[in-house]
CSV table of C-alpha atoms in Angstrom, one decimal:
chain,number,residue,atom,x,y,z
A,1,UNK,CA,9.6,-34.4,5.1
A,2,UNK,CA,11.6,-31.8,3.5
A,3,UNK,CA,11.8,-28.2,4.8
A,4,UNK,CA,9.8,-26.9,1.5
A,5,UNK,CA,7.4,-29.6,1.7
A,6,UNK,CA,6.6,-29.0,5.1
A,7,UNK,CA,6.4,-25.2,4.2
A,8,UNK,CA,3.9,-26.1,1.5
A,9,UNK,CA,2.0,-28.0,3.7
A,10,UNK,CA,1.3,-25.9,5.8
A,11,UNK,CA,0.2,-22.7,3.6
A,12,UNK,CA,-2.3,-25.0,2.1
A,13,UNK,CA,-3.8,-26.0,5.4
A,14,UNK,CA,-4.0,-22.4,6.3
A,15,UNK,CA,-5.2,-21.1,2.8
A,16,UNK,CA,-8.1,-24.0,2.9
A,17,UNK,CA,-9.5,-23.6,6.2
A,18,UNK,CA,-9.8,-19.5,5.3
A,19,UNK,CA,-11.2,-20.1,1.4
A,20,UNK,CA,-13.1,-23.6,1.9
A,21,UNK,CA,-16.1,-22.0,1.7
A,22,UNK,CA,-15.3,-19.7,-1.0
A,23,UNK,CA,-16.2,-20.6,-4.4
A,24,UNK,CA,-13.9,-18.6,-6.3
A,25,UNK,CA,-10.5,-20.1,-4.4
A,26,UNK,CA,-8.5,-22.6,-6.4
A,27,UNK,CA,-8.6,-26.3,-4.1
A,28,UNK,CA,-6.2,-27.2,-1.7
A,29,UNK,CA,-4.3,-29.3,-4.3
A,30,UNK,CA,-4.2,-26.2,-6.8
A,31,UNK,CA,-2.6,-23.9,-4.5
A,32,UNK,CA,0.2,-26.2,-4.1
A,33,UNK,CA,0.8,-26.2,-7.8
A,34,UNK,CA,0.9,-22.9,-8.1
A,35,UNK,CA,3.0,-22.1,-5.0
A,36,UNK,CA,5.4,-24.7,-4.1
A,37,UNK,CA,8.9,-24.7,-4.4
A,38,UNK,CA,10.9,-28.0,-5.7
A,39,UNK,CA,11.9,-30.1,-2.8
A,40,UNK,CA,15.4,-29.8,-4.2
A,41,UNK,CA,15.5,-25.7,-4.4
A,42,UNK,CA,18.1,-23.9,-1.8
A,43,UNK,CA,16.6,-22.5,0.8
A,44,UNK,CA,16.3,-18.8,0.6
A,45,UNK,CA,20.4,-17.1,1.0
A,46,UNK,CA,21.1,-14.6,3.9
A,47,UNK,CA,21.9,-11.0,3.3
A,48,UNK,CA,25.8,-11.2,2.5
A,49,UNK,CA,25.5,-7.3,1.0
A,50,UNK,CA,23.5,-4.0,1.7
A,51,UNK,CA,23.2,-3.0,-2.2
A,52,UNK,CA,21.7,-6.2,-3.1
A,53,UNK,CA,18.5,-5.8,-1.1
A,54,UNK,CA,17.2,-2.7,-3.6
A,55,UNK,CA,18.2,-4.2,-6.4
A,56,UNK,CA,14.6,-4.7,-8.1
A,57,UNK,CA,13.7,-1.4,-7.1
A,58,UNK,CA,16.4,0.4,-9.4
A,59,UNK,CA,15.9,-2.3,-12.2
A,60,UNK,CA,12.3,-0.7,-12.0
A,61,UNK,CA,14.3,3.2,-12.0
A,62,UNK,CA,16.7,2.3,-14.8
A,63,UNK,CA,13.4,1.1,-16.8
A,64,UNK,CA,11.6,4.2,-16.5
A,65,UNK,CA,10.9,6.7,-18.3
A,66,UNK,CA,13.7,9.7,-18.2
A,67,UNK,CA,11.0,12.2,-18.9
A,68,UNK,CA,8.9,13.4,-15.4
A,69,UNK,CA,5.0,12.3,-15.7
A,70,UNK,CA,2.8,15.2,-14.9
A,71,UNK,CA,2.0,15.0,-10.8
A,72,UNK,CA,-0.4,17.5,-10.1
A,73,UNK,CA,-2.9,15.6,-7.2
A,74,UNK,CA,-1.3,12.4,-7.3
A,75,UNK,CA,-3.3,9.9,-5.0
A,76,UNK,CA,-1.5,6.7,-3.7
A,77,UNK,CA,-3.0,4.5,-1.8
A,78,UNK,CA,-1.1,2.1,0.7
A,79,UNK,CA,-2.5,-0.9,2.0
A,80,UNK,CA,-2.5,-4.6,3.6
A,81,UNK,CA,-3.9,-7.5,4.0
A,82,UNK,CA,-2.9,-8.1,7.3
A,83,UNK,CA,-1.6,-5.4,9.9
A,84,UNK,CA,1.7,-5.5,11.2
A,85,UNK,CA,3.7,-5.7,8.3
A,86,UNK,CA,5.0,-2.2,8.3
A,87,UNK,CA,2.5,-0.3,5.8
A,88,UNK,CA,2.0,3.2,8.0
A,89,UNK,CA,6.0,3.0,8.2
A,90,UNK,CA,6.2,2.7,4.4
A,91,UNK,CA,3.6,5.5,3.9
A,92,UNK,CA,5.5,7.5,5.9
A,93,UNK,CA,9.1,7.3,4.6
A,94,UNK,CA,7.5,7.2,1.3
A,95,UNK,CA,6.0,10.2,1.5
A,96,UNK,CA,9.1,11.9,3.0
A,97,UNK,CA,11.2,10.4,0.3
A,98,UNK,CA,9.0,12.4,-2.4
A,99,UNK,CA,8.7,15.5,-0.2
A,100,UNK,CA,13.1,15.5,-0.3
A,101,UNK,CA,12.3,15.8,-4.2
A,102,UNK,CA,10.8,19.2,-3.6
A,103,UNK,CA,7.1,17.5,-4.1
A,104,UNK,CA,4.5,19.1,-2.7
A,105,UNK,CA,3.6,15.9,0.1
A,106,UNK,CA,0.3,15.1,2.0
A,107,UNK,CA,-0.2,12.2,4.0
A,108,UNK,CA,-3.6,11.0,5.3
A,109,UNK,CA,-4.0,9.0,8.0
A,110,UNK,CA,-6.7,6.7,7.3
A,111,UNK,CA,-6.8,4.1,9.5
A,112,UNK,CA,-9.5,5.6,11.3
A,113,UNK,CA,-10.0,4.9,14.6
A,114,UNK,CA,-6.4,3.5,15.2
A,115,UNK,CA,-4.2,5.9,13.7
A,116,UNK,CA,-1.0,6.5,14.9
A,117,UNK,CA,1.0,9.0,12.2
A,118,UNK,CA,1.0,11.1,14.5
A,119,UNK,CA,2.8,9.4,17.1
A,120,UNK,CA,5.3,7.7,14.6
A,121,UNK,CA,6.0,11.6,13.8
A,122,UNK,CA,6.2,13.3,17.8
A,123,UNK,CA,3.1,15.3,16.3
A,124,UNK,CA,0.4,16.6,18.5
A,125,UNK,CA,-2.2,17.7,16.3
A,126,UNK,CA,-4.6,20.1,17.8
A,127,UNK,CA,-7.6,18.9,15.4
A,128,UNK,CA,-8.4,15.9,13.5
A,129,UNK,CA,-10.2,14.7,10.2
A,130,UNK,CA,-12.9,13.7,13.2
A,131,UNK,CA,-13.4,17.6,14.0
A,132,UNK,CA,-14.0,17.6,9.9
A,133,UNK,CA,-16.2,15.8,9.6
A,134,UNK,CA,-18.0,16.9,12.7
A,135,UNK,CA,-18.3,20.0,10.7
A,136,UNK,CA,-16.0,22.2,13.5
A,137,UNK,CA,-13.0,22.6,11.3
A,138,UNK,CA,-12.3,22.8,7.7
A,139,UNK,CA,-9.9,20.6,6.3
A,140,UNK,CA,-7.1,23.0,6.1
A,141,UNK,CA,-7.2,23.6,9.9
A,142,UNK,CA,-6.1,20.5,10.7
A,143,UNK,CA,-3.3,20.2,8.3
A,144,UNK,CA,0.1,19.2,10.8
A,145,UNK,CA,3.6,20.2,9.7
A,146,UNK,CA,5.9,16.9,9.3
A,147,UNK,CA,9.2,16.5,9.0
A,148,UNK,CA,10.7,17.4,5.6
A,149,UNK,CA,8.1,19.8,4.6
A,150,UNK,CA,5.4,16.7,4.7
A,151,UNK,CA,1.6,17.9,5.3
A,152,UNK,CA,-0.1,15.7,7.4
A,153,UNK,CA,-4.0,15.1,7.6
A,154,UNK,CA,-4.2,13.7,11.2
A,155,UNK,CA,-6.8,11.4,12.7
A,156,UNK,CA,-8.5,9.9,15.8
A,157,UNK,CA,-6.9,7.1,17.8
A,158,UNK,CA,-9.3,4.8,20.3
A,159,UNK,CA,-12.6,6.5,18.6
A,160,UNK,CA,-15.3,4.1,18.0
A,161,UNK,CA,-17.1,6.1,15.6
A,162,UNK,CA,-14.0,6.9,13.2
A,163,UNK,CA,-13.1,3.1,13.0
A,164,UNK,CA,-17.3,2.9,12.0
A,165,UNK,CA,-17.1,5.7,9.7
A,166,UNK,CA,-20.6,5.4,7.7
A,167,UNK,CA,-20.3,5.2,3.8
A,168,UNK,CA,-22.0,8.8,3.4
A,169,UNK,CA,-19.5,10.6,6.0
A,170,UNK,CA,-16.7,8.5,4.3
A,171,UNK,CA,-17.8,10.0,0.7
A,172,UNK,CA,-17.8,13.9,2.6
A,173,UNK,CA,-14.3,13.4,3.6
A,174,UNK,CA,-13.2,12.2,0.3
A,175,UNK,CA,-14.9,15.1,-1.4
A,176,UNK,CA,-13.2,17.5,0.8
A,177,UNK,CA,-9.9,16.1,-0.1
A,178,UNK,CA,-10.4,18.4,-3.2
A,179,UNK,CA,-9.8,21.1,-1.8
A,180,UNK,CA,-6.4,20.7,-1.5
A,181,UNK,CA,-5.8,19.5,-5.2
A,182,UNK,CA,-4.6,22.7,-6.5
A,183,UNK,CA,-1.9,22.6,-3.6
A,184,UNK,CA,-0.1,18.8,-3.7
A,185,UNK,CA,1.8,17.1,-6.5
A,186,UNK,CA,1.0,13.5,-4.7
A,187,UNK,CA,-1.3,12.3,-1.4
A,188,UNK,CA,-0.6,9.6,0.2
A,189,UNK,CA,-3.2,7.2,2.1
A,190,UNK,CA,-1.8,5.3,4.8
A,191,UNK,CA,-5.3,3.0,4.9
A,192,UNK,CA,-6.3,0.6,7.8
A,193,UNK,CA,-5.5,-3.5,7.3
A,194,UNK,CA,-8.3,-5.8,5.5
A,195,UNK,CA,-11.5,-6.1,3.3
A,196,UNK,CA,-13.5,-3.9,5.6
A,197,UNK,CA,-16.1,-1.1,3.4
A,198,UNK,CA,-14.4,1.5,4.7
A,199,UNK,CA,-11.1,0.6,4.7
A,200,UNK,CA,-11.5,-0.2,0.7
A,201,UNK,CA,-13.1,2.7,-0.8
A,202,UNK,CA,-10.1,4.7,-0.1
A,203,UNK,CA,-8.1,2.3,-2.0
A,204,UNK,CA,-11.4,2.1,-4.6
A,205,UNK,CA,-10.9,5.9,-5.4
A,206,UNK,CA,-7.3,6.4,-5.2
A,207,UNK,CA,-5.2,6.8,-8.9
A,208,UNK,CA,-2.8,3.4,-7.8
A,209,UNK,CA,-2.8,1.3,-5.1
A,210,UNK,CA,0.2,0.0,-3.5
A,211,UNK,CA,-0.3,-3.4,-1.4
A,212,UNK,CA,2.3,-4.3,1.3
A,213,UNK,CA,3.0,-7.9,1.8
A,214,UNK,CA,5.1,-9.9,4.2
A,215,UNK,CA,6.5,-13.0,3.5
A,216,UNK,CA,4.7,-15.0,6.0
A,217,UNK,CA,1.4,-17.4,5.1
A,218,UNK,CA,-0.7,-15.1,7.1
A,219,UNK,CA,-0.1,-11.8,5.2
A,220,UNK,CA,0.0,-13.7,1.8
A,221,UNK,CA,-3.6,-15.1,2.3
A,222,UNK,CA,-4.8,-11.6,3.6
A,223,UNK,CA,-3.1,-9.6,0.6
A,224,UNK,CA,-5.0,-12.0,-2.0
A,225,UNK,CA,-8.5,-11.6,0.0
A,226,UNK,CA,-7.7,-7.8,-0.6
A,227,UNK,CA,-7.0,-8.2,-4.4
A,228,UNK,CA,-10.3,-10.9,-4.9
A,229,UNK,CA,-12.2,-8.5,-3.1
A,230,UNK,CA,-11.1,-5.6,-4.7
A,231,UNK,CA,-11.0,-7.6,-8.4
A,232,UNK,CA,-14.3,-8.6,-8.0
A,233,UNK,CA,-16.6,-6.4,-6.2
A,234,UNK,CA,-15.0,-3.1,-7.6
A,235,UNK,CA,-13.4,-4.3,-10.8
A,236,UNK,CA,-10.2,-2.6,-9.8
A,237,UNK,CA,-7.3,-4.7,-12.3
A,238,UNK,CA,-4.5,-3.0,-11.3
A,239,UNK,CA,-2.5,-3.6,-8.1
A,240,UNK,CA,1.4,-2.8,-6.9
A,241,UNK,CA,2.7,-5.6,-4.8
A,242,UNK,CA,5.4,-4.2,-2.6
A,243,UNK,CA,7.0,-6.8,-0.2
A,244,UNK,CA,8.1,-5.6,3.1
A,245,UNK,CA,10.8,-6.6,6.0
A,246,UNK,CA,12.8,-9.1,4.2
A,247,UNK,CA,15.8,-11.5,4.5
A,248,UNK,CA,17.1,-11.5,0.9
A,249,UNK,CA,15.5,-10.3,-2.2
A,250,UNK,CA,14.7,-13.7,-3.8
A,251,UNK,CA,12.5,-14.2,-0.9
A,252,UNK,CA,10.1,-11.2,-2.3
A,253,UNK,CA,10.7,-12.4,-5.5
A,254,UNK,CA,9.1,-15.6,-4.5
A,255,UNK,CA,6.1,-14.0,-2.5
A,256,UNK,CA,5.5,-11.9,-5.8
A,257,UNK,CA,5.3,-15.5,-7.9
A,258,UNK,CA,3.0,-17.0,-5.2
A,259,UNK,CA,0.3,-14.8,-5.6
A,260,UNK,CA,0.7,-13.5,-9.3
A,261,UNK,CA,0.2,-17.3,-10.1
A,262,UNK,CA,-3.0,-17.4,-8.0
A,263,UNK,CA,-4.3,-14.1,-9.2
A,264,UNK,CA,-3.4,-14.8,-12.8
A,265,UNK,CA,-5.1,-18.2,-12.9
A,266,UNK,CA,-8.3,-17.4,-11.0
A,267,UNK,CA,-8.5,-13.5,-11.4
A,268,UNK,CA,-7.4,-13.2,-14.8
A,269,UNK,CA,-5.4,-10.0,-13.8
A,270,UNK,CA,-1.6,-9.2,-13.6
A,271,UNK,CA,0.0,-8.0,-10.7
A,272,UNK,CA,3.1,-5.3,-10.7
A,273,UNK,CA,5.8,-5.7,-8.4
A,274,UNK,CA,7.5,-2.8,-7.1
A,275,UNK,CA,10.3,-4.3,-5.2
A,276,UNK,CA,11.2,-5.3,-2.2
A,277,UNK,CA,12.6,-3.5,1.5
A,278,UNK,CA,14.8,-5.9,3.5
A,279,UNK,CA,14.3,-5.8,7.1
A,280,UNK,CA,16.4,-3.0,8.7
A,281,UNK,CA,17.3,-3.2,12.2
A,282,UNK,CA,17.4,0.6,11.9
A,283,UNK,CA,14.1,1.3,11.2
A,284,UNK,CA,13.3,0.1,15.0
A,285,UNK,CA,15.3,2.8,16.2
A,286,UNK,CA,13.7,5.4,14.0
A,287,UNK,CA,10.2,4.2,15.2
A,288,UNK,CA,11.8,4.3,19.0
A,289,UNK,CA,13.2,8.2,18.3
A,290,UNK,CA,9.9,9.2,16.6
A,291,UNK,CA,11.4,9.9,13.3
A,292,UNK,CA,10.8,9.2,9.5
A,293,UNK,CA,13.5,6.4,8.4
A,294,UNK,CA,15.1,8.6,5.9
A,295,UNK,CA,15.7,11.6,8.0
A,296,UNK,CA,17.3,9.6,11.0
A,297,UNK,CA,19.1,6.9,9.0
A,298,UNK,CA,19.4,8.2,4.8
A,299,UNK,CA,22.2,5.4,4.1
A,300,UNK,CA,20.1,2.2,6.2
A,301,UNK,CA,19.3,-0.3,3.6
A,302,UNK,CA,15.8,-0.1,3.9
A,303,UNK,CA,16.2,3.5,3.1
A,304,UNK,CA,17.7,3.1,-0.2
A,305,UNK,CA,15.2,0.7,-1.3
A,306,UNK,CA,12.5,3.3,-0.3
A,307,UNK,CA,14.1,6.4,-2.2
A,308,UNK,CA,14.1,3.8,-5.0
A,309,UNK,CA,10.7,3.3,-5.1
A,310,UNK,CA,9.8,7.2,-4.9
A,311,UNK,CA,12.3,7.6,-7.8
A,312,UNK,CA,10.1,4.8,-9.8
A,313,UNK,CA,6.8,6.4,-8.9
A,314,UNK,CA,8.0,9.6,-10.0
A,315,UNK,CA,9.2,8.7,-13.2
A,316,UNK,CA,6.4,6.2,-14.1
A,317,UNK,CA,3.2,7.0,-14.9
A,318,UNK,CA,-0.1,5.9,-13.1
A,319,UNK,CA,-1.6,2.6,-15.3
A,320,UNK,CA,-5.8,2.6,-15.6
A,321,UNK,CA,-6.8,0.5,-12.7
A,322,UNK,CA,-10.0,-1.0,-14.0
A,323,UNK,CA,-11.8,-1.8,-17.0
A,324,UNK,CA,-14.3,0.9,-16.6
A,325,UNK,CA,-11.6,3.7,-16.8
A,326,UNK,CA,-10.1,2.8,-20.3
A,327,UNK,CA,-13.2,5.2,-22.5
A,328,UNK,CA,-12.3,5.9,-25.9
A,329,UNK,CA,-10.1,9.1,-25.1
A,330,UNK,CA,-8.1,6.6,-23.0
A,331,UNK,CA,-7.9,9.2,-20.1
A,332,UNK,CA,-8.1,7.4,-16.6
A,333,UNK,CA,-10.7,8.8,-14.5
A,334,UNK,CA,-9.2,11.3,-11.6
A,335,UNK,CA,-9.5,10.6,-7.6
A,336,UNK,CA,-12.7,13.4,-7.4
A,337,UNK,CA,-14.4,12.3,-11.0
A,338,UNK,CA,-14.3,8.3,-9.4
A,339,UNK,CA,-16.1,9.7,-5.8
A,340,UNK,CA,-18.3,11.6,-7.8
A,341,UNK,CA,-19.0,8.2,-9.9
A,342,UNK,CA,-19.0,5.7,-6.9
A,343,UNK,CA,-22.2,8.2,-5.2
A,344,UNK,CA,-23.8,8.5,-8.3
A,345,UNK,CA,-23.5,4.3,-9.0
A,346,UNK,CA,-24.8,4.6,-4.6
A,347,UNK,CA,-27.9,6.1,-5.4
């Protein structure tokens, strides 16, 4: 059996025993239609050059628009499928590559109940979105100063009640994001891995969503449940699939194909790629030092792909994300109108 075969092989027998029982997944033998690779193709090339790895990202800068979209309250949400795959990293470097454009940055850390900004950042918050929502603080107090002018909303770590944040607190802390609207150009949500209720609605509410990806069967299958999910349940048709820690760029490229072939045929929705970040023995040593990426290593190749994507986000502008938001003005709805619309759909 050859190497791709046996590859194939394998993803499907993962991908049915998760979907089996799920109506709208394509059959074992679909999935190797739309996913496998001839039995004659190369297998994937090392890294021979540090350019090479960011090169979709800056095909995606040179395409963009010269003129700068407006910015005010920006929200970006970043999530996974799967956790592990580097997405609080991304959000982090991400927002400090934005910040270095003289963007006014925030960064939420909402993977309640297991956050860890904080820690990836040497910060020692005094309060926490749990004293917000207890009702001790307002949502200024708790604002940490990161590095390169970043504003951090910290949160609770190993607190049982964050990680089962109802859906009614979950709306409160959304609506006091607005308070700060007048004050940022972009927030960024660093969200929690999966298809949990409160893990999606941040994603749900935010202006574009960003999903990280490796290139491993596990992460693959996880990043589509988010996107059926997320398709079906919330109508949401518009997703950025960035892929994360890779060997070579055609590897991402590949990853991209696999599931915008899966989501095209049995989703009916088109997925965006945004690029890929090769794996970067430096970031390691950032995590190790406690520092952002792009502060500690500026010239790494993973931190040129990332300054490439904040260049691209800058320059582009947000696209609808569902059907609902395209009314007759063709104005997408904001973060606040779409919390404001998911309570009123709640009750």
């Amino acid at each position: 059996m050859t190497r791709s075969a046996s590859r194939n092989q394998f993803l499907s027998s993962v991908l049915d025993r998760r979907f089996r029982r799920t109506s709208r997944w394509p059959p074992r033998n679909a999935w190797l239609i739309c996913c496998s690779t001839s039995p004659e193709a190369d297998p994937v090339p090392a890294v021979t050059t540090t350019t090479d790895q960011a090169a979709s990202l800056r095909k995606l800068v040179s395409a963009s628009k010269t003129t700068t979209v407006p910015r005010k309250g920006r929200v970006i949400s970043v999530t996974s499928g799967k956790g592990g795959v580097g997405k609080t990293n991304i959000s982090i470097n991400l927002a400090y590559a934005l910040a270095s454009m003289g963007r006014r940055v925030y960064l939420l850390d909402a993977d309640l109940g297991l956050a860890n900004i904080d820690v990836l950042l040497n910060l020692t918050p005094a309060y926490t979105i749990d004293d917000v929502l207890s009702g001790e603080m307002e949502l200024r107090d708790i604002i940490a100063d990161g590095p390169g002018n970043i504003k951090v909303l910290p949160s609770s770590s190993g607190v049982v009640e964050m990680a089962e944040l109802d859906e009614d607190r979950q709306a409160h802390l959304l609506e006091k994001l607005k308070d700060l609207d007048d004050d940022m150009d972009y927030l960024i949500i660093d969200t929690g891995a999966g298809i949990a209720a409160n893990v999606l609605r941040f994603s749900v509410c935010a202006d574009e969503i960003i999903l990280v990806v490796a290139a491993e069967p596990s992460s693959m299958t996880d990043a589509y449940s988010v996107i059926k999910v997320m398709a079906s349940r919330y109508d949401i048709r518009s997703f950025n699939l960035l892929a994360n820690s890779l060997e070579s760029p055609k590897q991402g490229e590949r990853v991209f194909e696999h599931l915008q072939k899966v989501s095209r045929d049995f989703l009916q929705l088109e997925l965006n790629y945004l690029g890929g970040i090769p794996r970067d023995p430096k970031l390691i040593k950032a995590v190790r030092s406690q520092r952002p990426l792009l502060e500690m290593f500026p010239d790494s190749p993973a931190a040129k792909s990332i300054k490439a994507l904040a260049q691209h986000i800058e320059t582009s502008a947000s696209v609808p994300r569902s059907l609902a938001e395209t009314p007759r003005s063709d104005k997408p709805l904001r973060f606040w109108e779409r919390i404001l619309q998911w309570r009123e759909k709640k009750n």
